[in-house]
Amino acid sequence: MTPSFALHIADADLEPEPLDPGQIVSGAPEVSGKVVWESPDGRQVRGIWQITPGVVTDTEADELFVVISGSATVEVEGGATLRVGPGDMAVLRADDRTTWTVHETLRKAYAITL
C-alpha cells in the first residue's frame, strides 16, 4: 500500500509522454506527466499532466481535474465547451471526444477512473 504523501504540483518534475501525431490539429504541442498513485487493479490513476500550446484531439476516460496553471478551451463533441484556467475544476466522461485548444501551457492534477 502506498503511504500518504503531499506533493507541490507546480514544481513537480514531469516526464515526456508521446503524443500521437494523428491527434495534433495545429501547432507543435508537447505533453509531459507523472503518475503519483495507481490502485492495485490499475483502474484508478492520480497524477499530473502538462501540455504546451497547440490544438489536439482526444478520447477521454472518466476524469476529474483541477488546473494549476495555464489555460485551454476544451470542446466536447456534441456537448459543452469548457474554458479552464488556474483553480478551475472540470469533469470529463469516458468516451467524450474532445478538442483541446491550449492557449498557455496547461498543468493539471487529475484523478482518472478506467
PDB file of N, CA and C in Angstrom:
ATOM      1  N   MET A   1       0.848  -1.184   0.000  1.00  0.00           N
ATOM      2  CA  MET A   1       0.000   0.000   0.000  1.00  0.00           C
ATOM      3  C   MET A   1       0.890   1.242   0.000  1.00  0.00           C
ATOM      4  N   THR A   2       0.551   2.204  -0.840  1.00  0.00           N
ATOM      5  CA  THR A   2       1.301   3.454  -0.907  1.00  0.00           C
ATOM      6  C   THR A   2       0.988   4.293   0.323  1.00  0.00           C
ATOM      7  N   PRO A   3       2.026   4.830   0.976  1.00  0.00           N
ATOM      8  CA  PRO A   3       1.778   5.678   2.142  1.00  0.00           C
ATOM      9  C   PRO A   3       1.175   7.018   1.719  1.00  0.00           C
ATOM     10  N   SER A   4       0.585   7.705   2.679  1.00  0.00           N
ATOM     11  CA  SER A   4       0.071   9.048   2.416  1.00  0.00           C
ATOM     12  C   SER A   4       1.243   9.958   2.041  1.00  0.00           C
ATOM     13  N   PHE A   5       0.977  10.983   1.245  1.00  0.00           N
ATOM     14  CA  PHE A   5       2.046  11.889   0.823  1.00  0.00           C
ATOM     15  C   PHE A   5       1.465  13.227   0.416  1.00  0.00           C
ATOM     16  N   ALA A   6       2.339  14.215   0.255  1.00  0.00           N
ATOM     17  CA  ALA A   6       1.980  15.525  -0.270  1.00  0.00           C
ATOM     18  C   ALA A   6       2.993  15.871  -1.353  1.00  0.00           C
ATOM     19  N   LEU A   7       2.566  16.636  -2.336  1.00  0.00           N
ATOM     20  CA  LEU A   7       3.415  16.977  -3.464  1.00  0.00           C
ATOM     21  C   LEU A   7       3.049  18.380  -3.929  1.00  0.00           C
ATOM     22  N   HIS A   8       4.055  19.226  -4.145  1.00  0.00           N
ATOM     23  CA  HIS A   8       3.810  20.569  -4.676  1.00  0.00           C
ATOM     24  C   HIS A   8       3.708  20.453  -6.203  1.00  0.00           C
ATOM     25  N   ILE A   9       2.512  20.542  -6.720  1.00  0.00           N
ATOM     26  CA  ILE A   9       2.229  20.254  -8.127  1.00  0.00           C
ATOM     27  C   ILE A   9       2.986  21.185  -9.076  1.00  0.00           C
ATOM     28  N   ALA A  10       3.062  22.454  -8.736  1.00  0.00           N
ATOM     29  CA  ALA A  10       3.691  23.423  -9.638  1.00  0.00           C
ATOM     30  C   ALA A  10       5.165  23.123  -9.881  1.00  0.00           C
ATOM     31  N   ASP A  11       5.840  22.504  -8.902  1.00  0.00           N
ATOM     32  CA  ASP A  11       7.277  22.235  -9.018  1.00  0.00           C
ATOM     33  C   ASP A  11       7.601  20.790  -9.349  1.00  0.00           C
ATOM     34  N   ALA A  12       6.617  19.946  -9.516  1.00  0.00           N
ATOM     35  CA  ALA A  12       6.865  18.523  -9.746  1.00  0.00           C
ATOM     36  C   ALA A  12       7.582  18.301 -11.077  1.00  0.00           C
ATOM     37  N   ASP A  13       8.577  17.429 -11.060  1.00  0.00           N
ATOM     38  CA  ASP A  13       9.272  17.042 -12.285  1.00  0.00           C
ATOM     39  C   ASP A  13       8.388  16.081 -13.076  1.00  0.00           C
ATOM     40  N   LEU A  14       8.226  16.368 -14.356  1.00  0.00           N
ATOM     41  CA  LEU A  14       7.393  15.545 -15.217  1.00  0.00           C
ATOM     42  C   LEU A  14       8.251  14.878 -16.283  1.00  0.00           C
ATOM     43  N   GLU A  15       7.773  13.761 -16.789  1.00  0.00           N
ATOM     44  CA  GLU A  15       8.466  13.010 -17.836  1.00  0.00           C
ATOM     45  C   GLU A  15       7.742  13.225 -19.169  1.00  0.00           C
ATOM     46  N   PRO A  16       8.492  13.349 -20.262  1.00  0.00           N
ATOM     47  CA  PRO A  16       7.842  13.478 -21.580  1.00  0.00           C
ATOM     48  C   PRO A  16       6.940  12.268 -21.857  1.00  0.00           C
ATOM     49  N   GLU A  17       5.794  12.533 -22.456  1.00  0.00           N
ATOM     50  CA  GLU A  17       4.864  11.477 -22.851  1.00  0.00           C
ATOM     51  C   GLU A  17       4.626  11.603 -24.344  1.00  0.00           C
ATOM     52  N   PRO A  18       4.652  10.497 -25.060  1.00  0.00           N
ATOM     53  CA  PRO A  18       4.434  10.584 -26.510  1.00  0.00           C
ATOM     54  C   PRO A  18       3.014  11.058 -26.827  1.00  0.00           C
ATOM     55  N   LEU A  19       2.917  11.877 -27.847  1.00  0.00           N
ATOM     56  CA  LEU A  19       1.623  12.346 -28.334  1.00  0.00           C
ATOM     57  C   LEU A  19       1.480  11.821 -29.756  1.00  0.00           C
ATOM     58  N   ASP A  20       0.422  11.071 -30.004  1.00  0.00           N
ATOM     59  CA  ASP A  20       0.176  10.522 -31.335  1.00  0.00           C
ATOM     60  C   ASP A  20       0.054  11.687 -32.322  1.00  0.00           C
ATOM     61  N   PRO A  21       0.901  11.726 -33.352  1.00  0.00           N
ATOM     62  CA  PRO A  21       0.831  12.824 -34.323  1.00  0.00           C
ATOM     63  C   PRO A  21      -0.562  12.990 -34.940  1.00  0.00           C
ATOM     64  N   GLY A  22      -1.345  11.905 -34.992  1.00  0.00           N
ATOM     65  CA  GLY A  22      -2.700  11.981 -35.518  1.00  0.00           C
ATOM     66  C   GLY A  22      -3.647  12.785 -34.648  1.00  0.00           C
ATOM     67  N   GLN A  23      -3.253  13.048 -33.402  1.00  0.00           N
ATOM     68  CA  GLN A  23      -4.078  13.844 -32.501  1.00  0.00           C
ATOM     69  C   GLN A  23      -3.832  15.342 -32.656  1.00  0.00           C
ATOM     70  N   ILE A  24      -2.718  15.721 -33.286  1.00  0.00           N
ATOM     71  CA  ILE A  24      -2.361  17.135 -33.393  1.00  0.00           C
ATOM     72  C   ILE A  24      -3.123  17.772 -34.552  1.00  0.00           C
ATOM     73  N   VAL A  25      -3.900  18.814 -34.216  1.00  0.00           N
ATOM     74  CA  VAL A  25      -4.665  19.562 -35.208  1.00  0.00           C
ATOM     75  C   VAL A  25      -3.841  20.739 -35.711  1.00  0.00           C
ATOM     76  N   SER A  26      -3.167  21.440 -34.775  1.00  0.00           N
ATOM     77  CA  SER A  26      -2.307  22.558 -35.162  1.00  0.00           C
ATOM     78  C   SER A  26      -1.267  22.821 -34.081  1.00  0.00           C
ATOM     79  N   GLY A  27      -0.203  23.497 -34.486  1.00  0.00           N
ATOM     80  CA  GLY A  27       0.890  23.797 -33.566  1.00  0.00           C
ATOM     81  C   GLY A  27       1.793  22.588 -33.385  1.00  0.00           C
ATOM     82  N   ALA A  28       2.625  22.674 -32.349  1.00  0.00           N
ATOM     83  CA  ALA A  28       3.560  21.588 -32.026  1.00  0.00           C
ATOM     84  C   ALA A  28       3.505  21.306 -30.524  1.00  0.00           C
ATOM     85  N   PRO A  29       2.318  20.956 -30.022  1.00  0.00           N
ATOM     86  CA  PRO A  29       2.191  20.751 -28.581  1.00  0.00           C
ATOM     87  C   PRO A  29       3.035  19.573 -28.102  1.00  0.00           C
ATOM     88  N   GLU A  30       3.549  19.711 -26.879  1.00  0.00           N
ATOM     89  CA  GLU A  30       4.299  18.645 -26.225  1.00  0.00           C
ATOM     90  C   GLU A  30       3.624  18.318 -24.911  1.00  0.00           C
ATOM     91  N   VAL A  31       3.584  17.022 -24.584  1.00  0.00           N
ATOM     92  CA  VAL A  31       2.909  16.546 -23.380  1.00  0.00           C
ATOM     93  C   VAL A  31       3.935  15.939 -22.434  1.00  0.00           C
ATOM     94  N   SER A  32       3.726  16.169 -21.140  1.00  0.00           N
ATOM     95  CA  SER A  32       4.533  15.521 -20.117  1.00  0.00           C
ATOM     96  C   SER A  32       3.617  15.198 -18.943  1.00  0.00           C
ATOM     97  N   GLY A  33       4.067  14.305 -18.077  1.00  0.00           N
ATOM     98  CA  GLY A  33       3.219  13.933 -16.959  1.00  0.00           C
ATOM     99  C   GLY A  33       3.940  13.097 -15.929  1.00  0.00           C
ATOM    100  N   LYS A  34       3.187  12.755 -14.897  1.00  0.00           N
ATOM    101  CA  LYS A  34       3.712  11.919 -13.824  1.00  0.00           C
ATOM    102  C   LYS A  34       2.530  11.268 -13.122  1.00  0.00           C
ATOM    103  N   VAL A  35       2.534   9.942 -13.056  1.00  0.00           N
ATOM    104  CA  VAL A  35       1.544   9.226 -12.259  1.00  0.00           C
ATOM    105  C   VAL A  35       2.076   9.213 -10.835  1.00  0.00           C
ATOM    106  N   VAL A  36       1.264   9.713  -9.890  1.00  0.00           N
ATOM    107  CA  VAL A  36       1.711   9.755  -8.495  1.00  0.00           C
ATOM    108  C   VAL A  36       1.080   8.654  -7.653  1.00  0.00           C
ATOM    109  N   TRP A  37       0.006   8.044  -8.167  1.00  0.00           N
ATOM    110  CA  TRP A  37      -0.642   6.943  -7.449  1.00  0.00           C
ATOM    111  C   TRP A  37      -1.498   6.153  -8.425  1.00  0.00           C
ATOM    112  N   GLU A  38      -1.490   4.840  -8.258  1.00  0.00           N
ATOM    113  CA  GLU A  38      -2.344   3.968  -9.059  1.00  0.00           C
ATOM    114  C   GLU A  38      -2.872   2.863  -8.160  1.00  0.00           C
ATOM    115  N   SER A  39      -4.159   2.547  -8.295  1.00  0.00           N
ATOM    116  CA  SER A  39      -4.752   1.479  -7.499  1.00  0.00           C
ATOM    117  C   SER A  39      -4.138   0.139  -7.894  1.00  0.00           C
ATOM    118  N   PRO A  40      -4.162  -0.835  -6.988  1.00  0.00           N
ATOM    119  CA  PRO A  40      -3.582  -2.149  -7.300  1.00  0.00           C
ATOM    120  C   PRO A  40      -4.159  -2.792  -8.567  1.00  0.00           C
ATOM    121  N   ASP A  41      -5.438  -2.537  -8.860  1.00  0.00           N
ATOM    122  CA  ASP A  41      -6.042  -3.124 -10.061  1.00  0.00           C
ATOM    123  C   ASP A  41      -5.857  -2.250 -11.308  1.00  0.00           C
ATOM    124  N   GLY A  42      -5.214  -1.086 -11.157  1.00  0.00           N
ATOM    125  CA  GLY A  42      -4.947  -0.202 -12.281  1.00  0.00           C
ATOM    126  C   GLY A  42      -6.133   0.579 -12.786  1.00  0.00           C
ATOM    127  N   ARG A  43      -7.264   0.522 -12.095  1.00  0.00           N
ATOM    128  CA  ARG A  43      -8.482   1.197 -12.575  1.00  0.00           C
ATOM    129  C   ARG A  43      -8.591   2.645 -12.128  1.00  0.00           C
ATOM    130  N   GLN A  44      -7.809   3.016 -11.110  1.00  0.00           N
ATOM    131  CA  GLN A  44      -7.812   4.402 -10.638  1.00  0.00           C
ATOM    132  C   GLN A  44      -6.382   4.937 -10.717  1.00  0.00           C
ATOM    133  N   VAL A  45      -6.259   6.116 -11.329  1.00  0.00           N
ATOM    134  CA  VAL A  45      -4.949   6.716 -11.523  1.00  0.00           C
ATOM    135  C   VAL A  45      -5.021   8.174 -11.092  1.00  0.00           C
ATOM    136  N   ARG A  46      -3.996   8.625 -10.370  1.00  0.00           N
ATOM    137  CA  ARG A  46      -3.890  10.025  -9.942  1.00  0.00           C
ATOM    138  C   ARG A  46      -2.560  10.555 -10.449  1.00  0.00           C
ATOM    139  N   GLY A  47      -2.560  11.786 -10.925  1.00  0.00           N
ATOM    140  CA  GLY A  47      -1.298  12.294 -11.431  1.00  0.00           C
ATOM    141  C   GLY A  47      -1.330  13.756 -11.817  1.00  0.00           C
ATOM    142  N   ILE A  48      -0.269  14.135 -12.518  1.00  0.00           N
ATOM    143  CA  ILE A  48      -0.069  15.498 -13.001  1.00  0.00           C
ATOM    144  C   ILE A  48       0.170  15.394 -14.504  1.00  0.00           C
ATOM    145  N   TRP A  49      -0.393  16.309 -15.258  1.00  0.00           N
ATOM    146  CA  TRP A  49      -0.284  16.286 -16.711  1.00  0.00           C
ATOM    147  C   TRP A  49      -0.086  17.705 -17.206  1.00  0.00           C
ATOM    148  N   GLN A  50       0.727  17.857 -18.236  1.00  0.00           N
ATOM    149  CA  GLN A  50       1.004  19.184 -18.783  1.00  0.00           C
ATOM    150  C   GLN A  50       1.045  19.112 -20.308  1.00  0.00           C
ATOM    151  N   ILE A  51       0.558  20.184 -20.949  1.00  0.00           N
ATOM    152  CA  ILE A  51       0.604  20.286 -22.411  1.00  0.00           C
ATOM    153  C   ILE A  51       0.929  21.725 -22.789  1.00  0.00           C
ATOM    154  N   THR A  52       1.800  21.876 -23.791  1.00  0.00           N
ATOM    155  CA  THR A  52       2.165  23.200 -24.279  1.00  0.00           C
ATOM    156  C   THR A  52       1.144  23.650 -25.329  1.00  0.00           C
ATOM    157  N   PRO A  53       1.167  24.937 -25.716  1.00  0.00           N
ATOM    158  CA  PRO A  53       0.151  25.461 -26.640  1.00  0.00           C
ATOM    159  C   PRO A  53       0.059  24.704 -27.964  1.00  0.00           C
ATOM    160  N   GLY A  54      -1.167  24.623 -28.448  1.00  0.00           N
ATOM    161  CA  GLY A  54      -1.492  23.962 -29.699  1.00  0.00           C
ATOM    162  C   GLY A  54      -2.915  23.443 -29.615  1.00  0.00           C
ATOM    163  N   VAL A  55      -3.318  22.691 -30.625  1.00  0.00           N
ATOM    164  CA  VAL A  55      -4.667  22.113 -30.657  1.00  0.00           C
ATOM    165  C   VAL A  55      -4.533  20.612 -30.879  1.00  0.00           C
ATOM    166  N   VAL A  56      -5.170  19.825 -29.993  1.00  0.00           N
ATOM    167  CA  VAL A  56      -5.125  18.365 -30.079  1.00  0.00           C
ATOM    168  C   VAL A  56      -6.523  17.788 -29.857  1.00  0.00           C
ATOM    169  N   THR A  57      -6.713  16.565 -30.339  1.00  0.00           N
ATOM    170  CA  THR A  57      -7.952  15.848 -30.088  1.00  0.00           C
ATOM    171  C   THR A  57      -7.661  14.687 -29.138  1.00  0.00           C
ATOM    172  N   ASP A  58      -8.703  14.206 -28.466  1.00  0.00           N
ATOM    173  CA  ASP A  58      -8.534  13.087 -27.550  1.00  0.00           C
ATOM    174  C   ASP A  58      -9.877  12.394 -27.358  1.00  0.00           C
ATOM    175  N   THR A  59      -9.817  11.159 -26.888  1.00  0.00           N
ATOM    176  CA  THR A  59     -10.992  10.442 -26.401  1.00  0.00           C
ATOM    177  C   THR A  59     -10.736  10.202 -24.930  1.00  0.00           C
ATOM    178  N   GLU A  60     -11.633  10.677 -24.084  1.00  0.00           N
ATOM    179  CA  GLU A  60     -11.390  10.758 -22.654  1.00  0.00           C
ATOM    180  C   GLU A  60     -11.796   9.499 -21.882  1.00  0.00           C
ATOM    181  N   ALA A  61     -11.250   9.412 -20.664  1.00  0.00           N
ATOM    182  CA  ALA A  61     -11.686   8.465 -19.637  1.00  0.00           C
ATOM    183  C   ALA A  61     -12.519   9.265 -18.641  1.00  0.00           C
ATOM    184  N   ASP A  62     -13.154   8.596 -17.668  1.00  0.00           N
ATOM    185  CA  ASP A  62     -13.814   9.337 -16.589  1.00  0.00           C
ATOM    186  C   ASP A  62     -12.728  10.069 -15.812  1.00  0.00           C
ATOM    187  N   GLU A  63     -12.795  11.380 -15.789  1.00  0.00           N
ATOM    188  CA  GLU A  63     -11.721  12.171 -15.190  1.00  0.00           C
ATOM    189  C   GLU A  63     -12.259  13.401 -14.490  1.00  0.00           C
ATOM    190  N   LEU A  64     -11.685  13.685 -13.341  1.00  0.00           N
ATOM    191  CA  LEU A  64     -11.856  14.954 -12.642  1.00  0.00           C
ATOM    192  C   LEU A  64     -10.476  15.580 -12.628  1.00  0.00           C
ATOM    193  N   PHE A  65     -10.375  16.859 -13.027  1.00  0.00           N
ATOM    194  CA  PHE A  65      -9.082  17.529 -12.959  1.00  0.00           C
ATOM    195  C   PHE A  65      -9.225  18.950 -12.441  1.00  0.00           C
ATOM    196  N   VAL A  66      -8.102  19.451 -11.899  1.00  0.00           N
ATOM    197  CA  VAL A  66      -8.013  20.830 -11.426  1.00  0.00           C
ATOM    198  C   VAL A  66      -6.824  21.466 -12.129  1.00  0.00           C
ATOM    199  N   VAL A  67      -7.048  22.612 -12.762  1.00  0.00           N
ATOM    200  CA  VAL A  67      -5.990  23.318 -13.464  1.00  0.00           C
ATOM    201  C   VAL A  67      -5.136  24.066 -12.446  1.00  0.00           C
ATOM    202  N   ILE A  68      -3.837  23.853 -12.532  1.00  0.00           N
ATOM    203  CA  ILE A  68      -2.884  24.518 -11.647  1.00  0.00           C
ATOM    204  C   ILE A  68      -2.365  25.798 -12.292  1.00  0.00           C
ATOM    205  N   SER A  69      -2.063  25.728 -13.590  1.00  0.00           N
ATOM    206  CA  SER A  69      -1.572  26.902 -14.318  1.00  0.00           C
ATOM    207  C   SER A  69      -1.924  26.754 -15.790  1.00  0.00           C
ATOM    208  N   GLY A  70      -1.931  27.890 -16.487  1.00  0.00           N
ATOM    209  CA  GLY A  70      -2.220  27.897 -17.913  1.00  0.00           C
ATOM    210  C   GLY A  70      -3.702  27.973 -18.212  1.00  0.00           C
ATOM    211  N   SER A  71      -4.029  27.855 -19.490  1.00  0.00           N
ATOM    212  CA  SER A  71      -5.440  27.937 -19.881  1.00  0.00           C
ATOM    213  C   SER A  71      -5.688  27.174 -21.178  1.00  0.00           C
ATOM    214  N   ALA A  72      -6.924  26.726 -21.324  1.00  0.00           N
ATOM    215  CA  ALA A  72      -7.333  25.986 -22.514  1.00  0.00           C
ATOM    216  C   ALA A  72      -8.840  26.079 -22.691  1.00  0.00           C
ATOM    217  N   THR A  73      -9.267  25.813 -23.902  1.00  0.00           N
ATOM    218  CA  THR A  73     -10.676  25.640 -24.214  1.00  0.00           C
ATOM    219  C   THR A  73     -10.828  24.181 -24.638  1.00  0.00           C
ATOM    220  N   VAL A  74     -11.734  23.467 -23.983  1.00  0.00           N
ATOM    221  CA  VAL A  74     -11.959  22.055 -24.268  1.00  0.00           C
ATOM    222  C   VAL A  74     -13.365  21.928 -24.850  1.00  0.00           C
ATOM    223  N   GLU A  75     -13.438  21.547 -26.123  1.00  0.00           N
ATOM    224  CA  GLU A  75     -14.729  21.363 -26.776  1.00  0.00           C
ATOM    225  C   GLU A  75     -15.080  19.886 -26.728  1.00  0.00           C
ATOM    226  N   VAL A  76     -16.227  19.566 -26.141  1.00  0.00           N
ATOM    227  CA  VAL A  76     -16.711  18.186 -26.081  1.00  0.00           C
ATOM    228  C   VAL A  76     -17.666  18.000 -27.258  1.00  0.00           C
ATOM    229  N   GLU A  77     -17.341  17.045 -28.136  1.00  0.00           N
ATOM    230  CA  GLU A  77     -18.173  16.805 -29.312  1.00  0.00           C
ATOM    231  C   GLU A  77     -19.610  16.537 -28.887  1.00  0.00           C
ATOM    232  N   GLY A  78     -20.533  17.334 -29.415  1.00  0.00           N
ATOM    233  CA  GLY A  78     -21.943  17.176 -29.092  1.00  0.00           C
ATOM    234  C   GLY A  78     -22.312  17.649 -27.693  1.00  0.00           C
ATOM    235  N   GLY A  79     -21.398  18.376 -27.027  1.00  0.00           N
ATOM    236  CA  GLY A  79     -21.655  18.809 -25.653  1.00  0.00           C
ATOM    237  C   GLY A  79     -21.120  20.199 -25.381  1.00  0.00           C
ATOM    238  N   ALA A  80     -20.655  20.373 -24.180  1.00  0.00           N
ATOM    239  CA  ALA A  80     -20.228  21.677 -23.680  1.00  0.00           C
ATOM    240  C   ALA A  80     -18.874  22.103 -24.230  1.00  0.00           C
ATOM    241  N   THR A  81     -18.628  23.414 -24.162  1.00  0.00           N
ATOM    242  CA  THR A  81     -17.306  23.978 -24.387  1.00  0.00           C
ATOM    243  C   THR A  81     -16.842  24.490 -23.035  1.00  0.00           C
ATOM    244  N   LEU A  82     -15.721  23.938 -22.553  1.00  0.00           N
ATOM    245  CA  LEU A  82     -15.197  24.268 -21.229  1.00  0.00           C
ATOM    246  C   LEU A  82     -14.008  25.205 -21.378  1.00  0.00           C
ATOM    247  N   ARG A  83     -14.060  26.350 -20.719  1.00  0.00           N
ATOM    248  CA  ARG A  83     -12.917  27.267 -20.691  1.00  0.00           C
ATOM    249  C   ARG A  83     -12.308  27.134 -19.305  1.00  0.00           C
ATOM    250  N   VAL A  84     -11.070  26.653 -19.259  1.00  0.00           N
ATOM    251  CA  VAL A  84     -10.472  26.350 -17.964  1.00  0.00           C
ATOM    252  C   VAL A  84      -9.157  27.097 -17.782  1.00  0.00           C
ATOM    253  N   GLY A  85      -8.917  27.484 -16.513  1.00  0.00           N
ATOM    254  CA  GLY A  85      -7.694  28.174 -16.126  1.00  0.00           C
ATOM    255  C   GLY A  85      -7.388  27.854 -14.673  1.00  0.00           C
ATOM    256  N   PRO A  86      -6.383  28.507 -14.102  1.00  0.00           N
ATOM    257  CA  PRO A  86      -5.946  28.202 -12.744  1.00  0.00           C
ATOM    258  C   PRO A  86      -7.096  28.203 -11.732  1.00  0.00           C
ATOM    259  N   GLY A  87      -7.172  27.108 -10.978  1.00  0.00           N
ATOM    260  CA  GLY A  87      -8.197  26.975  -9.942  1.00  0.00           C
ATOM    261  C   GLY A  87      -9.491  26.355 -10.422  1.00  0.00           C
ATOM    262  N   ASP A  88      -9.644  26.161 -11.728  1.00  0.00           N
ATOM    263  CA  ASP A  88     -10.876  25.566 -12.253  1.00  0.00           C
ATOM    264  C   ASP A  88     -10.836  24.045 -12.130  1.00  0.00           C
ATOM    265  N   MET A  89     -11.983  23.469 -11.804  1.00  0.00           N
ATOM    266  CA  MET A  89     -12.164  22.025 -11.760  1.00  0.00           C
ATOM    267  C   MET A  89     -13.085  21.648 -12.910  1.00  0.00           C
ATOM    268  N   ALA A  90     -12.798  20.524 -13.551  1.00  0.00           N
ATOM    269  CA  ALA A  90     -13.636  20.060 -14.650  1.00  0.00           C
ATOM    270  C   ALA A  90     -13.814  18.550 -14.549  1.00  0.00           C
ATOM    271  N   VAL A  91     -14.901  18.067 -15.132  1.00  0.00           N
ATOM    272  CA  VAL A  91     -15.185  16.640 -15.195  1.00  0.00           C
ATOM    273  C   VAL A  91     -15.397  16.270 -16.654  1.00  0.00           C
ATOM    274  N   LEU A  92     -14.691  15.228 -17.086  1.00  0.00           N
ATOM    275  CA  LEU A  92     -14.873  14.657 -18.422  1.00  0.00           C
ATOM    276  C   LEU A  92     -15.375  13.238 -18.252  1.00  0.00           C
ATOM    277  N   ARG A  93     -16.164  12.782 -19.188  1.00  0.00           N
ATOM    278  CA  ARG A  93     -16.750  11.450 -19.111  1.00  0.00           C
ATOM    279  C   ARG A  93     -16.083  10.495 -20.074  1.00  0.00           C
ATOM    280  N   ALA A  94     -16.064   9.226 -19.721  1.00  0.00           N
ATOM    281  CA  ALA A  94     -15.491   8.195 -20.591  1.00  0.00           C
ATOM    282  C   ALA A  94     -16.104   8.295 -21.980  1.00  0.00           C
ATOM    283  N   ASP A  95     -15.254   8.209 -22.968  1.00  0.00           N
ATOM    284  CA  ASP A  95     -15.621   8.233 -24.385  1.00  0.00           C
ATOM    285  C   ASP A  95     -15.988   9.606 -24.913  1.00  0.00           C
ATOM    286  N   ASP A  96     -15.906  10.684 -24.081  1.00  0.00           N
ATOM    287  CA  ASP A  96     -16.056  12.036 -24.623  1.00  0.00           C
ATOM    288  C   ASP A  96     -14.975  12.235 -25.672  1.00  0.00           C
ATOM    289  N   ARG A  97     -15.366  12.706 -26.849  1.00  0.00           N
ATOM    290  CA  ARG A  97     -14.389  13.066 -27.876  1.00  0.00           C
ATOM    291  C   ARG A  97     -14.180  14.563 -27.747  1.00  0.00           C
ATOM    292  N   THR A  98     -12.935  14.957 -27.499  1.00  0.00           N
ATOM    293  CA  THR A  98     -12.647  16.351 -27.188  1.00  0.00           C
ATOM    294  C   THR A  98     -11.622  16.948 -28.135  1.00  0.00           C
ATOM    295  N   THR A  99     -11.684  18.281 -28.242  1.00  0.00           N
ATOM    296  CA  THR A  99     -10.657  19.061 -28.917  1.00  0.00           C
ATOM    297  C   THR A  99     -10.161  20.086 -27.908  1.00  0.00           C
ATOM    298  N   TRP A 100      -8.857  20.010 -27.608  1.00  0.00           N
ATOM    299  CA  TRP A 100      -8.216  20.901 -26.642  1.00  0.00           C
ATOM    300  C   TRP A 100      -7.466  21.995 -27.400  1.00  0.00           C
ATOM    301  N   THR A 101      -7.869  23.251 -27.199  1.00  0.00           N
ATOM    302  CA  THR A 101      -7.111  24.394 -27.710  1.00  0.00           C
ATOM    303  C   THR A 101      -6.374  24.972 -26.506  1.00  0.00           C
ATOM    304  N   VAL A 102      -5.083  24.744 -26.464  1.00  0.00           N
ATOM    305  CA  VAL A 102      -4.274  25.168 -25.312  1.00  0.00           C
ATOM    306  C   VAL A 102      -3.694  26.541 -25.629  1.00  0.00           C
ATOM    307  N   HIS A 103      -4.103  27.537 -24.838  1.00  0.00           N
ATOM    308  CA  HIS A 103      -3.686  28.926 -25.048  1.00  0.00           C
ATOM    309  C   HIS A 103      -2.344  29.204 -24.381  1.00  0.00           C
ATOM    310  N   GLU A 104      -2.187  28.737 -23.143  1.00  0.00           N
ATOM    311  CA  GLU A 104      -0.941  28.855 -22.382  1.00  0.00           C
ATOM    312  C   GLU A 104      -0.651  27.476 -21.822  1.00  0.00           C
ATOM    313  N   THR A 105       0.630  27.112 -21.699  1.00  0.00           N
ATOM    314  CA  THR A 105       0.987  25.793 -21.188  1.00  0.00           C
ATOM    315  C   THR A 105       0.127  25.470 -19.974  1.00  0.00           C
ATOM    316  N   LEU A 106      -0.594  24.369 -20.070  1.00  0.00           N
ATOM    317  CA  LEU A 106      -1.566  23.985 -19.046  1.00  0.00           C
ATOM    318  C   LEU A 106      -1.012  22.832 -18.216  1.00  0.00           C
ATOM    319  N   ARG A 107      -1.068  22.996 -16.896  1.00  0.00           N
ATOM    320  CA  ARG A 107      -0.690  21.928 -15.961  1.00  0.00           C
ATOM    321  C   ARG A 107      -1.906  21.643 -15.094  1.00  0.00           C
ATOM    322  N   LYS A 108      -2.232  20.342 -14.970  1.00  0.00           N
ATOM    323  CA  LYS A 108      -3.394  19.961 -14.176  1.00  0.00           C
ATOM    324  C   LYS A 108      -3.055  18.777 -13.288  1.00  0.00           C
ATOM    325  N   ALA A 109      -3.799  18.665 -12.204  1.00  0.00           N
ATOM    326  CA  ALA A 109      -3.787  17.470 -11.364  1.00  0.00           C
ATOM    327  C   ALA A 109      -5.061  16.726 -11.707  1.00  0.00           C
ATOM    328  N   TYR A 110      -4.962  15.387 -11.842  1.00  0.00           N
ATOM    329  CA  TYR A 110      -6.121  14.638 -12.300  1.00  0.00           C
ATOM    330  C   TYR A 110      -6.348  13.373 -11.463  1.00  0.00           C
ATOM    331  N   ALA A 111      -7.589  12.918 -11.518  1.00  0.00           N
ATOM    332  CA  ALA A 111      -7.997  11.629 -10.977  1.00  0.00           C
ATOM    333  C   ALA A 111      -8.821  10.957 -12.062  1.00  0.00           C
ATOM    334  N   ILE A 112      -8.345   9.802 -12.534  1.00  0.00           N
ATOM    335  CA  ILE A 112      -8.998   9.073 -13.622  1.00  0.00           C
ATOM    336  C   ILE A 112      -9.495   7.730 -13.095  1.00  0.00           C
ATOM    337  N   THR A 113     -10.692   7.350 -13.533  1.00  0.00           N
ATOM    338  CA  THR A 113     -11.228   6.013 -13.273  1.00  0.00           C
ATOM    339  C   THR A 113     -11.394   5.338 -14.623  1.00  0.00           C
ATOM    340  N   LEU A 114     -10.771   4.171 -14.765  1.00  0.00           N
ATOM    341  CA  LEU A 114     -10.827   3.413 -16.025  1.00  0.00           C
ATOM    342  C   LEU A 114     -11.875   2.324 -15.946  1.00  0.00           C
TER     343      LEU A 114
END
